[in-house]
CSV table of C-alpha atoms in Angstrom, one decimal:
chain,number,residue,atom,x,y,z
A,924,UNK,CA,3.1,41.0,30.6
A,925,UNK,CA,2.7,37.3,30.2
A,926,UNK,CA,3.7,36.4,33.7
A,927,UNK,CA,1.8,35.3,36.8
A,928,UNK,CA,1.2,38.1,39.3
A,929,UNK,CA,2.4,35.7,42.1
A,930,UNK,CA,5.8,35.4,40.6
A,931,UNK,CA,6.4,39.2,40.4
A,932,UNK,CA,7.6,39.8,43.9
A,933,UNK,CA,8.9,36.5,45.2
A,934,UNK,CA,12.4,35.6,46.4
A,935,UNK,CA,12.7,32.0,45.5
A,936,UNK,CA,14.1,29.3,47.9
A,937,UNK,CA,17.3,27.8,46.7
A,938,UNK,CA,18.0,24.1,46.7
A,939,UNK,CA,20.5,21.8,45.1
A,940,UNK,CA,19.9,19.2,42.4
A,941,UNK,CA,20.4,15.5,43.1
A,942,UNK,CA,24.1,14.8,42.7
A,943,UNK,CA,24.2,11.2,44.0
A,944,UNK,CA,22.0,8.2,44.7
A,945,UNK,CA,19.7,8.6,47.7
A,946,UNK,CA,17.7,6.3,49.9
A,947,UNK,CA,14.7,7.5,51.9
A,948,UNK,CA,11.4,6.4,53.5
A,949,UNK,CA,9.2,8.5,51.3
A,950,UNK,CA,10.0,10.2,48.0
A,951,UNK,CA,7.7,12.9,46.7
A,952,UNK,CA,7.9,14.0,43.1
A,953,UNK,CA,6.6,17.5,42.6
A,954,UNK,CA,7.5,20.8,44.2
A,955,UNK,CA,4.1,22.6,44.1
A,956,UNK,CA,1.9,23.1,47.1
A,957,UNK,CA,0.6,19.5,47.2
A,958,UNK,CA,4.1,18.0,47.3
A,959,UNK,CA,5.6,20.6,49.6
A,960,UNK,CA,2.7,20.5,52.1
A,961,UNK,CA,2.8,16.7,52.1
A,962,UNK,CA,6.6,16.8,52.7
A,963,UNK,CA,6.1,19.2,55.6
A,964,UNK,CA,3.5,17.0,57.3
A,965,UNK,CA,5.4,13.7,56.8
A,966,UNK,CA,8.7,15.1,57.9
A,967,UNK,CA,7.0,16.5,61.0
A,968,UNK,CA,6.0,12.9,61.8
A,969,UNK,CA,9.6,11.7,61.7
A,970,UNK,CA,9.7,10.2,58.2
A,971,UNK,CA,12.8,10.4,56.0
A,972,UNK,CA,11.4,12.5,53.2
A,973,UNK,CA,13.0,13.4,49.8
A,974,UNK,CA,11.2,15.8,47.5
A,975,UNK,CA,12.2,16.2,43.8
A,976,UNK,CA,11.2,19.1,41.6
A,977,UNK,CA,12.2,19.3,37.9
A,978,UNK,CA,11.9,23.1,37.6
A,979,UNK,CA,14.4,25.7,39.0
A,980,UNK,CA,12.1,27.0,41.7
A,981,UNK,CA,9.4,25.6,44.0
A,982,UNK,CA,5.7,26.5,43.3
A,983,UNK,CA,6.6,27.6,39.7
A,984,UNK,CA,4.3,25.1,38.0
A,985,UNK,CA,0.6,24.9,38.4
A,986,UNK,CA,0.7,26.5,41.9
A,987,UNK,CA,2.0,29.8,40.7
A,988,UNK,CA,-0.7,30.0,38.0
A,989,UNK,CA,-3.7,29.6,40.2
A,990,UNK,CA,-6.2,32.2,41.6
A,991,UNK,CA,-4.9,32.0,45.1
A,992,UNK,CA,-8.3,31.1,46.6
A,993,UNK,CA,-8.6,28.8,49.6
A,994,UNK,CA,-12.2,27.9,49.8
A,995,UNK,CA,-14.6,25.1,50.5
A,996,UNK,CA,-17.0,26.5,47.8
A,997,UNK,CA,-16.0,24.5,44.8
A,998,UNK,CA,-18.6,25.5,42.2
A,999,UNK,CA,-21.9,23.7,42.7
A,1000,UNK,CA,-20.3,20.6,44.1
A,1001,UNK,CA,-22.5,19.9,47.1
A,1002,UNK,CA,-25.8,19.6,45.1
A,1003,UNK,CA,-24.1,17.0,43.0
A,1004,UNK,CA,-22.9,14.8,45.9
A,1005,UNK,CA,-24.8,12.6,48.3
A,1006,UNK,CA,-25.4,14.0,51.7
A,1007,UNK,CA,-22.8,11.7,53.2
A,1008,UNK,CA,-20.1,12.5,50.6
A,1009,UNK,CA,-20.9,16.2,50.7
A,1010,UNK,CA,-20.4,16.4,54.4
A,1011,UNK,CA,-17.1,14.5,54.2
A,1012,UNK,CA,-16.0,16.7,51.4
A,1013,UNK,CA,-16.9,19.9,53.2
A,1014,UNK,CA,-15.3,18.9,56.5
A,1015,UNK,CA,-12.1,17.7,54.8
A,1016,UNK,CA,-11.6,21.1,53.1
A,1017,UNK,CA,-12.7,23.2,56.0
A,1018,UNK,CA,-10.4,21.3,58.4
A,1019,UNK,CA,-7.5,21.5,56.0
A,1020,UNK,CA,-7.8,25.2,55.6
A,1021,UNK,CA,-8.2,25.8,59.4
A,1022,UNK,CA,-5.2,23.6,60.1
A,1023,UNK,CA,-2.8,25.7,58.1
A,1024,UNK,CA,-3.8,28.8,60.1
A,1025,UNK,CA,-1.9,27.4,63.1
A,1026,UNK,CA,1.3,27.8,61.2
A,1027,UNK,CA,0.9,31.5,60.5
A,1028,UNK,CA,1.5,31.1,56.8
A,1029,UNK,CA,2.6,34.2,54.8
A,1030,UNK,CA,0.0,36.0,52.7
A,1031,UNK,CA,-3.0,34.3,54.4
A,1032,UNK,CA,-6.0,36.5,54.8
A,1033,UNK,CA,-9.7,35.9,55.4
A,1034,UNK,CA,-12.4,36.6,52.8
A,1035,UNK,CA,-16.0,35.7,52.0
A,1036,UNK,CA,-16.3,33.4,49.0
A,1037,UNK,CA,-19.2,33.9,46.7
A,1038,UNK,CA,-20.8,32.0,43.9
A,1039,UNK,CA,-22.9,34.3,41.8
A,1040,UNK,CA,-25.1,34.4,38.7
A,1041,UNK,CA,-26.5,37.1,36.5
A,1042,UNK,CA,-29.1,34.8,34.9
A,1043,UNK,CA,-32.5,33.3,36.0
A,1044,UNK,CA,-31.1,29.8,35.4
A,1045,UNK,CA,-28.1,30.4,37.5
A,1046,UNK,CA,-30.3,31.8,40.3
A,1047,UNK,CA,-32.3,28.5,40.3
A,1048,UNK,CA,-29.1,26.5,40.5
A,1049,UNK,CA,-27.8,28.6,43.4
A,1050,UNK,CA,-31.1,28.2,45.2
A,1051,UNK,CA,-30.7,24.4,44.9
A,1052,UNK,CA,-27.1,24.6,46.2
A,1053,UNK,CA,-28.3,26.7,49.1
A,1054,UNK,CA,-30.8,24.0,50.0
A,1055,UNK,CA,-27.9,21.5,50.2
A,1056,UNK,CA,-25.9,23.9,52.3
A,1057,UNK,CA,-28.8,23.9,54.8
A,1058,UNK,CA,-29.0,20.1,54.8
A,1059,UNK,CA,-25.3,19.8,55.4
A,1060,UNK,CA,-25.2,22.6,58.1
A,1061,UNK,CA,-22.9,24.8,56.0
A,1062,UNK,CA,-23.4,28.4,57.2
A,1063,UNK,CA,-24.1,30.8,54.3
A,1064,UNK,CA,-25.5,34.1,53.2
A,1065,UNK,CA,-27.7,34.7,50.2
A,1066,UNK,CA,-27.9,38.2,48.6
A,1067,UNK,CA,-28.3,40.2,45.4
A,1068,UNK,CA,-26.1,43.0,46.7
A,1069,UNK,CA,-22.4,42.7,46.3
A,1070,UNK,CA,-19.5,45.0,45.9
A,1071,UNK,CA,-19.2,44.2,42.2
A,1072,UNK,CA,-20.6,46.5,39.5
A,1073,UNK,CA,-22.6,43.7,38.0
A,1074,UNK,CA,-26.4,43.1,37.8
A,1075,UNK,CA,-26.5,39.9,40.0
A,1076,UNK,CA,-29.6,37.7,40.3
A,1077,UNK,CA,-28.2,35.8,43.4
A,1078,UNK,CA,-24.9,35.4,45.2
A,1079,UNK,CA,-24.3,32.6,47.7
A,1080,UNK,CA,-21.5,33.3,50.2
A,1081,UNK,CA,-19.5,31.4,52.8
A,1082,UNK,CA,-17.7,33.6,55.4
A,1083,UNK,CA,-14.2,33.1,56.8
A,1084,UNK,CA,-12.8,31.5,53.7
A,1085,UNK,CA,-9.2,32.5,52.7
A,1086,UNK,CA,-6.9,34.1,50.1
A,1087,UNK,CA,-3.2,33.5,49.7
A,1088,UNK,CA,-0.3,34.3,47.5
A,1089,UNK,CA,0.3,30.7,46.5
A,1090,UNK,CA,4.0,31.1,45.9
A,1091,UNK,CA,4.7,32.8,49.2
A,1092,UNK,CA,2.4,30.3,50.9
A,1093,UNK,CA,4.2,27.3,49.4
A,1094,UNK,CA,7.7,28.7,50.1
A,1095,UNK,CA,6.6,29.1,53.8
A,1096,UNK,CA,5.9,25.4,54.1
A,1097,UNK,CA,9.0,24.5,52.1
A,1098,UNK,CA,11.1,26.3,54.9
A,1099,UNK,CA,9.1,24.4,57.6
A,1100,UNK,CA,9.6,21.1,55.8
A,1101,UNK,CA,13.3,21.6,55.8
A,1102,UNK,CA,13.3,22.5,59.5
A,1103,UNK,CA,11.7,19.1,60.2
A,1104,UNK,CA,14.4,17.3,58.1
A,1105,UNK,CA,12.9,17.0,54.7
A,1106,UNK,CA,15.5,17.0,51.8
A,1107,UNK,CA,14.3,19.3,49.0
A,1108,UNK,CA,15.8,19.2,45.5
A,1109,UNK,CA,15.4,21.4,42.4
A,1110,UNK,CA,16.4,21.0,38.7
A,1111,UNK,CA,16.1,17.2,38.9
A,1112,UNK,CA,14.1,15.5,36.2
A,1113,UNK,CA,12.7,11.9,36.9
A,1114,UNK,CA,13.0,10.0,33.7
A,1115,UNK,CA,11.9,6.5,34.8
A,1116,UNK,CA,10.2,4.6,37.6
A,1117,UNK,CA,10.8,1.0,38.6
A,1118,UNK,CA,7.9,0.1,40.7
A,1119,UNK,CA,9.0,-3.4,41.5
A,1120,UNK,CA,12.5,-2.4,42.7
A,1121,UNK,CA,11.1,0.8,44.2
A,1122,UNK,CA,13.5,3.3,42.7
A,1123,UNK,CA,13.5,6.3,40.4
A,1124,UNK,CA,16.1,7.3,37.9
A,1125,UNK,CA,17.0,11.0,37.3
A,1126,UNK,CA,18.2,12.5,34.0
A,1127,UNK,CA,21.7,12.4,35.3
A,1128,UNK,CA,21.4,8.6,36.1
A,1129,UNK,CA,21.2,9.0,39.9
A,1130,UNK,CA,18.9,6.5,41.6
A,1131,UNK,CA,16.5,7.4,44.4
A,1132,UNK,CA,15.4,4.3,46.4
A,1133,UNK,CA,12.2,4.6,48.4
A,1134,UNK,CA,9.8,2.7,50.5
A,1135,UNK,CA,6.8,4.8,49.5
A,1136,UNK,CA,6.4,7.0,46.4
A,1137,UNK,CA,4.0,10.0,46.2
A,1138,UNK,CA,3.4,11.6,42.8
A,1139,UNK,CA,2.3,15.2,43.1
A,1140,UNK,CA,3.2,16.1,39.5
A,1141,UNK,CA,-0.2,17.4,38.4
A,1142,UNK,CA,-0.3,14.8,35.6
A,1143,UNK,CA,1.2,11.6,37.2
A,1144,UNK,CA,4.3,10.3,35.6
A,1145,UNK,CA,3.0,6.8,36.2
A,1146,UNK,CA,-0.4,7.3,34.6
A,1147,UNK,CA,-0.9,4.0,32.8
A,1148,UNK,CA,-1.2,2.1,36.0
A,1149,UNK,CA,-4.9,1.6,37.0
A,1150,UNK,CA,-5.9,3.4,33.7
A,1151,UNK,CA,-5.3,6.8,35.4
A,1152,UNK,CA,-4.4,8.2,32.0
A,1153,UNK,CA,-8.0,7.8,30.8
A,1154,UNK,CA,-9.5,9.1,34.1
A,1155,UNK,CA,-8.0,12.5,33.7
A,1156,UNK,CA,-8.8,15.3,31.3
A,1157,UNK,CA,-6.7,18.5,31.1
A,1158,UNK,CA,-8.5,21.9,31.1
A,1159,UNK,CA,-6.9,25.2,30.5
A,1160,UNK,CA,-8.2,28.6,31.7
A,1161,UNK,CA,-6.9,32.2,31.7
A,1162,UNK,CA,-6.3,34.9,34.3
A,1163,UNK,CA,-5.4,38.6,34.2
A,1164,UNK,CA,-4.4,41.1,36.9
A,1165,UNK,CA,-4.6,44.9,36.7
A,1166,UNK,CA,-4.0,47.7,39.2
A,1167,UNK,CA,-7.0,49.0,41.0
A,1168,UNK,CA,-7.8,51.5,43.7
A,1169,UNK,CA,-8.9,49.3,46.6
A,1170,UNK,CA,-9.2,45.7,47.7
A,1171,UNK,CA,-12.5,43.7,47.6
A,1172,UNK,CA,-13.8,42.1,50.8
A,1173,UNK,CA,-14.9,39.0,49.0
A,1174,UNK,CA,-13.8,36.6,46.2
A,1175,UNK,CA,-16.2,35.7,43.5
A,1176,UNK,CA,-16.9,32.9,41.0
A,1177,UNK,CA,-19.6,33.0,38.4
A,1178,UNK,CA,-21.5,29.8,37.7
A,1179,UNK,CA,-22.8,31.1,34.3
A,1180,UNK,CA,-21.3,30.0,31.0
A,1181,UNK,CA,-18.7,31.2,30.3
A,1182,UNK,CA,-17.7,31.4,34.0
A,1183,UNK,CA,-15.6,34.2,35.5
A,1184,UNK,CA,-13.4,34.4,38.6
A,1185,UNK,CA,-12.7,37.6,40.5
A,1186,UNK,CA,-10.6,38.5,43.5
A,1187,UNK,CA,-8.1,41.2,44.6
A,1188,UNK,CA,-4.6,41.0,46.0
A,1189,UNK,CA,-2.0,43.3,47.4
A,1190,UNK,CA,1.5,43.0,45.8
A,1191,UNK,CA,4.3,45.3,47.1
A,1192,UNK,CA,1.5,47.4,48.7
A,1193,UNK,CA,-0.3,47.8,45.4
A,1194,UNK,CA,-3.9,46.5,45.0
A,1195,UNK,CA,-4.5,44.3,42.0
A,1196,UNK,CA,-7.9,43.2,40.5
A,1197,UNK,CA,-7.6,39.6,39.3
A,1198,UNK,CA,-10.1,38.5,36.6
A,1199,UNK,CA,-10.2,35.3,34.7
A,1200,UNK,CA,-12.3,32.8,32.8
A,1201,UNK,CA,-12.7,30.7,29.7
A,1202,UNK,CA,-12.0,27.0,29.7
A,1203,UNK,CA,-11.1,24.5,27.0
A,1204,UNK,CA,-9.3,21.2,26.7
A,1205,UNK,CA,-5.5,21.9,26.9
A,1206,UNK,CA,-3.7,21.9,23.5
A,1207,UNK,CA,-6.8,23.1,21.5
A,1208,UNK,CA,-8.1,26.5,20.5
A,1209,UNK,CA,-4.6,27.9,20.4
A,1210,UNK,CA,-5.5,30.7,17.9
A,1211,UNK,CA,-8.1,32.4,20.1
A,1212,UNK,CA,-6.8,35.3,22.1
A,1213,UNK,CA,-8.5,34.9,25.4
A,1214,UNK,CA,-6.3,37.5,27.1
A,1215,UNK,CA,-7.6,40.1,24.8
A,1216,UNK,CA,-11.2,39.2,25.4
A,1217,UNK,CA,-10.7,39.3,29.2
A,1218,UNK,CA,-8.9,42.7,28.9
A,1219,UNK,CA,-11.9,44.1,27.0
A,1220,UNK,CA,-14.3,42.9,29.7
A,1221,UNK,CA,-12.1,44.3,32.6
A,1222,UNK,CA,-12.1,47.7,30.9
A,1223,UNK,CA,-15.8,47.7,29.9
A,1224,UNK,CA,-17.4,46.2,33.0
A,1225,UNK,CA,-15.1,47.5,35.8
A,1226,UNK,CA,-13.6,50.6,34.2
A,1227,UNK,CA,-10.1,49.5,35.0
A,1228,UNK,CA,-6.9,49.9,32.9
A,1229,UNK,CA,-5.5,47.2,30.7
A,1230,UNK,CA,-4.1,44.2,32.7
A,1231,UNK,CA,-0.4,44.4,33.8
A,1232,UNK,CA,-0.2,40.6,34.1
A,1233,UNK,CA,-1.8,37.6,32.3
A,1234,UNK,CA,-1.3,33.9,32.7
A,1235,UNK,CA,-3.0,30.6,32.1
A,1236,UNK,CA,-3.6,27.6,34.2
A,1237,UNK,CA,-3.9,23.9,33.4
A,1238,UNK,CA,-6.1,21.7,35.6
A,1239,UNK,CA,-6.7,18.0,35.9
A,1240,UNK,CA,-10.4,17.1,35.7
A,1241,UNK,CA,-11.9,13.8,37.0
A,1242,UNK,CA,-15.1,12.1,36.0
A,1243,UNK,CA,-17.0,13.0,39.3
A,1244,UNK,CA,-15.3,16.4,40.2
A,1245,UNK,CA,-13.6,14.7,43.2
A,1246,UNK,CA,-9.7,14.5,43.3
A,1247,UNK,CA,-7.7,11.4,43.2
A,1248,UNK,CA,-5.8,11.2,46.5
A,1249,UNK,CA,-4.3,8.0,47.9
A,1250,UNK,CA,-3.0,4.6,46.9
A,1251,UNK,CA,-3.2,4.1,43.2
A,1252,UNK,CA,-4.6,0.5,43.6
A,1253,UNK,CA,-5.1,-2.0,46.3
A,1254,UNK,CA,-2.3,-4.4,45.2
A,1255,UNK,CA,0.6,-1.9,45.6
A,1256,UNK,CA,1.0,-0.1,48.9
A,1257,UNK,CA,4.1,1.8,47.7
A,1258,UNK,CA,2.6,4.1,45.1
A,1259,UNK,CA,0.3,7.1,45.9
A,1260,UNK,CA,-0.9,10.0,43.9
A,1261,UNK,CA,-2.5,13.4,44.4
A,1262,UNK,CA,-4.1,14.9,41.3
A,1263,UNK,CA,-7.4,15.7,39.5
A,1264,UNK,CA,-8.1,18.8,41.6
A,1265,UNK,CA,-10.7,20.1,39.2
A,1266,UNK,CA,-9.6,23.7,39.4
A,1267,UNK,CA,-9.5,23.7,43.2
A,1268,UNK,CA,-5.9,22.7,43.6
A,1269,UNK,CA,-5.0,24.9,46.6
A,1270,UNK,CA,-7.5,23.6,49.2
A,1271,UNK,CA,-7.4,20.2,47.6
A,1272,UNK,CA,-3.6,20.1,48.1
A,1273,UNK,CA,-4.0,20.7,51.8
A,1274,UNK,CA,-6.6,17.9,51.9
A,1275,UNK,CA,-4.2,15.7,50.1
A,1276,UNK,CA,-1.3,16.4,52.5
A,1277,UNK,CA,-3.4,15.5,55.5
A,1278,UNK,CA,-4.9,12.4,53.9
A,1279,UNK,CA,-1.6,11.1,52.6
A,1280,UNK,CA,0.0,11.6,56.0
A,1281,UNK,CA,-2.7,9.6,57.7
A,1282,UNK,CA,-2.5,6.8,55.1
A,1283,UNK,CA,1.2,6.5,55.4
A,1284,UNK,CA,1.0,6.5,59.2
A,1285,UNK,CA,-1.6,3.7,59.0
A,1286,UNK,CA,-4.4,6.0,60.4
A,1287,UNK,CA,-7.9,5.4,59.1
A,1288,UNK,CA,-9.1,8.7,57.5
A,1289,UNK,CA,-12.9,8.9,56.9
A,1290,UNK,CA,-12.3,10.5,53.5
A,1291,UNK,CA,-10.0,7.8,52.1
A,1292,UNK,CA,-12.8,6.0,50.1
A,1293,UNK,CA,-14.2,9.3,48.8
A,1294,UNK,CA,-10.9,10.4,47.3
A,1295,UNK,CA,-9.5,6.9,46.4
A,1296,UNK,CA,-8.0,6.8,42.9
A,1297,UNK,CA,-9.5,3.3,42.5
A,1298,UNK,CA,-13.0,4.3,43.7
A,1299,UNK,CA,-15.8,2.7,41.8
A,1300,UNK,CA,-18.6,4.5,39.9
A,1301,UNK,CA,-18.6,2.2,37.0
A,1302,UNK,CA,-21.1,3.9,34.6
A,1303,UNK,CA,-19.9,7.5,35.0
A,1304,UNK,CA,-16.2,6.5,35.1
A,1305,UNK,CA,-16.5,4.3,32.0
A,1306,UNK,CA,-18.4,7.0,30.0
A,1307,UNK,CA,-15.8,9.6,30.9
A,1308,UNK,CA,-12.9,7.2,30.0
A,1309,UNK,CA,-14.5,6.3,26.6
A,1310,UNK,CA,-15.0,10.0,25.8
A,1311,UNK,CA,-11.5,10.9,26.9
A,1312,UNK,CA,-9.9,8.0,25.0
A,1313,UNK,CA,-11.8,8.8,21.9
A,1314,UNK,CA,-10.6,12.5,22.1
A,1315,UNK,CA,-7.0,11.4,22.6
A,1316,UNK,CA,-7.1,9.0,19.7
A,1317,UNK,CA,-8.6,11.6,17.3
A,1318,UNK,CA,-6.1,14.2,18.3
A,1319,UNK,CA,-3.2,11.7,17.8
A,1320,UNK,CA,-4.4,10.8,14.2
A,1321,UNK,CA,-5.4,14.4,13.3
A,1322,UNK,CA,-2.0,15.7,14.4
A,1323,UNK,CA,-0.1,13.4,12.0
A,1324,UNK,CA,-2.5,14.3,9.2
A,1325,UNK,CA,-2.7,18.1,9.6
A,1326,UNK,CA,0.5,19.1,11.6
A,1327,UNK,CA,3.1,16.8,10.0
A,1328,UNK,CA,5.9,19.2,10.6
A,1329,UNK,CA,5.0,20.0,14.2
A,1330,UNK,CA,7.4,18.5,16.9
A,1331,UNK,CA,6.4,15.2,18.3
A,1332,UNK,CA,5.6,15.1,22.0
A,1333,UNK,CA,8.2,13.1,23.9
A,1334,UNK,CA,5.6,11.6,26.2
A,1335,UNK,CA,3.7,9.3,23.9
A,1336,UNK,CA,4.3,10.7,20.5
A,1337,UNK,CA,1.3,13.0,19.8
A,1338,UNK,CA,2.0,15.9,17.5
A,1339,UNK,CA,2.2,19.2,19.4
A,1340,UNK,CA,0.4,22.4,18.4
A,1341,UNK,CA,2.1,25.9,18.4
A,1342,UNK,CA,0.3,28.3,20.8
A,1343,UNK,CA,1.0,31.8,19.4
A,1344,UNK,CA,-0.5,33.6,22.5
A,1345,UNK,CA,1.8,31.9,25.0
A,1346,UNK,CA,4.6,31.0,22.6
A,1347,UNK,CA,4.5,27.4,23.7
A,1348,UNK,CA,4.3,24.0,22.1
A,1349,UNK,CA,1.2,22.3,23.5
A,1350,UNK,CA,0.3,18.6,23.4
A,1351,UNK,CA,-3.5,18.1,23.1
A,1352,UNK,CA,-3.3,14.4,24.1
A,1353,UNK,CA,-2.0,14.6,27.7
A,1354,UNK,CA,-1.3,18.3,28.3
A,1355,UNK,CA,2.5,18.5,28.1
A,1356,UNK,CA,3.9,21.9,27.3
A,1357,UNK,CA,7.2,23.1,26.0
A,1358,UNK,CA,8.7,26.6,25.5
A,1359,UNK,CA,9.7,27.7,22.0
A,1360,UNK,CA,13.1,26.1,22.3
A,1361,UNK,CA,11.5,22.8,23.1
A,1362,UNK,CA,12.3,22.6,26.8
A,1363,UNK,CA,9.6,21.0,29.1
A,1364,UNK,CA,7.5,23.5,31.0
A,1365,UNK,CA,4.9,21.0,32.2
A,1366,UNK,CA,4.7,17.2,32.1
A,1367,UNK,CA,3.9,14.4,31.9
A,1368,UNK,CA,6.7,14.7,29.3
A,1369,UNK,CA,10.2,14.6,30.8
A,1370,UNK,CA,12.4,15.0,27.7
A,1371,UNK,CA,12.7,18.1,25.4
A,1372,UNK,CA,11.2,18.3,21.9
A,1373,UNK,CA,13.5,17.7,18.9
A,1374,UNK,CA,12.8,21.0,17.2
A,1375,UNK,CA,15.5,20.5,14.5
A,1376,UNK,CA,14.2,17.1,13.5
A,1377,UNK,CA,10.7,18.5,13.0
A,1378,UNK,CA,12.0,21.1,10.7
A,1379,UNK,CA,9.8,23.7,12.3
A,1380,UNK,CA,11.0,27.1,13.4
A,1381,UNK,CA,9.1,29.8,15.2
């Protein structure tokens, strides 16, 4: 079944659509975990908060298509950062995870997170990461023995990490946000932003006037400002879930190429084995059946039945593997973003909520420079932007030469590509996705495709 496991047993929270013009202190666009958690924290501080989601349910976008891991162990991130930045990064994620425990969120459970490798090269890389853990004072375990039926060279573990059902978790904080006075809306598409007048316009021509605007829309609607568009690349990866006999004690991520992610979860009392991997730029490689490849691995390596669920995830990647959280630029104190989570959106969303809350309260947060969307790393950022810009330009031209009849993306006009496996129209330029009828599944596009005009039928 091409459906996320996390959506199989959830009772969605109902909310109205915007039916009139609204005025508020803070408007948050995006009803995934980053938007909802930020709304909760800000409403708790007494701000007048309005949250807008274009879909029919909260947490049904990127959040529902994640692995459900809450961890500080984000690939080999610490050996790539300076000691100062690495310590800030670790503390921000650890504190964010521990803070949510106080609210007794649904589906939260402890687990040991492992990075592992089955190769000699991977063992060397993990050894280097372990050295950085020691320098930073991060407690860890190193072992070759795990509960997986794999021949592992080395596994690097951090205890007392966490697992969640991301949909149940987000809905829990949506309820808390409402209790503190936040206004939550569904089925409301934002079609334009007037940054000077500080108001948004919905598809039904209602205005939302704000003092501060936070974009938690995965790919920011306002991405041209500060060249954010060129600072983000969209990566797609794939997940499967199959019934198993028992739950694992740990959660695992391979650092090899191609990487694999593994964990288990209990849904309606039934244990499921979650297995995923593969990664490519969104909107490309649409003819490869990654689900079938993962299914074959699950059956061959773990002797489990064919997956009952399969789904894919799109993730925003930054040039330095650190998210963009905060004020978009120093000249406009009304616009904030939270994006570029580099496949670690759950823990990064919690970090974003805390950081954004501090910034809007005027509290100095020690991580504000580390996560700043306008941070400077000129050489690395410029190279990334040039590469990304070149890819987008080539895809734009190639689309009009090779896919003339394909529908034109309503974001900036790139030709979409039909994805047979997921039955979606995918834009390779900026990651917008549409269902086969042309309705928007994922932005930055806000308008549906003109299927009839393209002359293409599926």
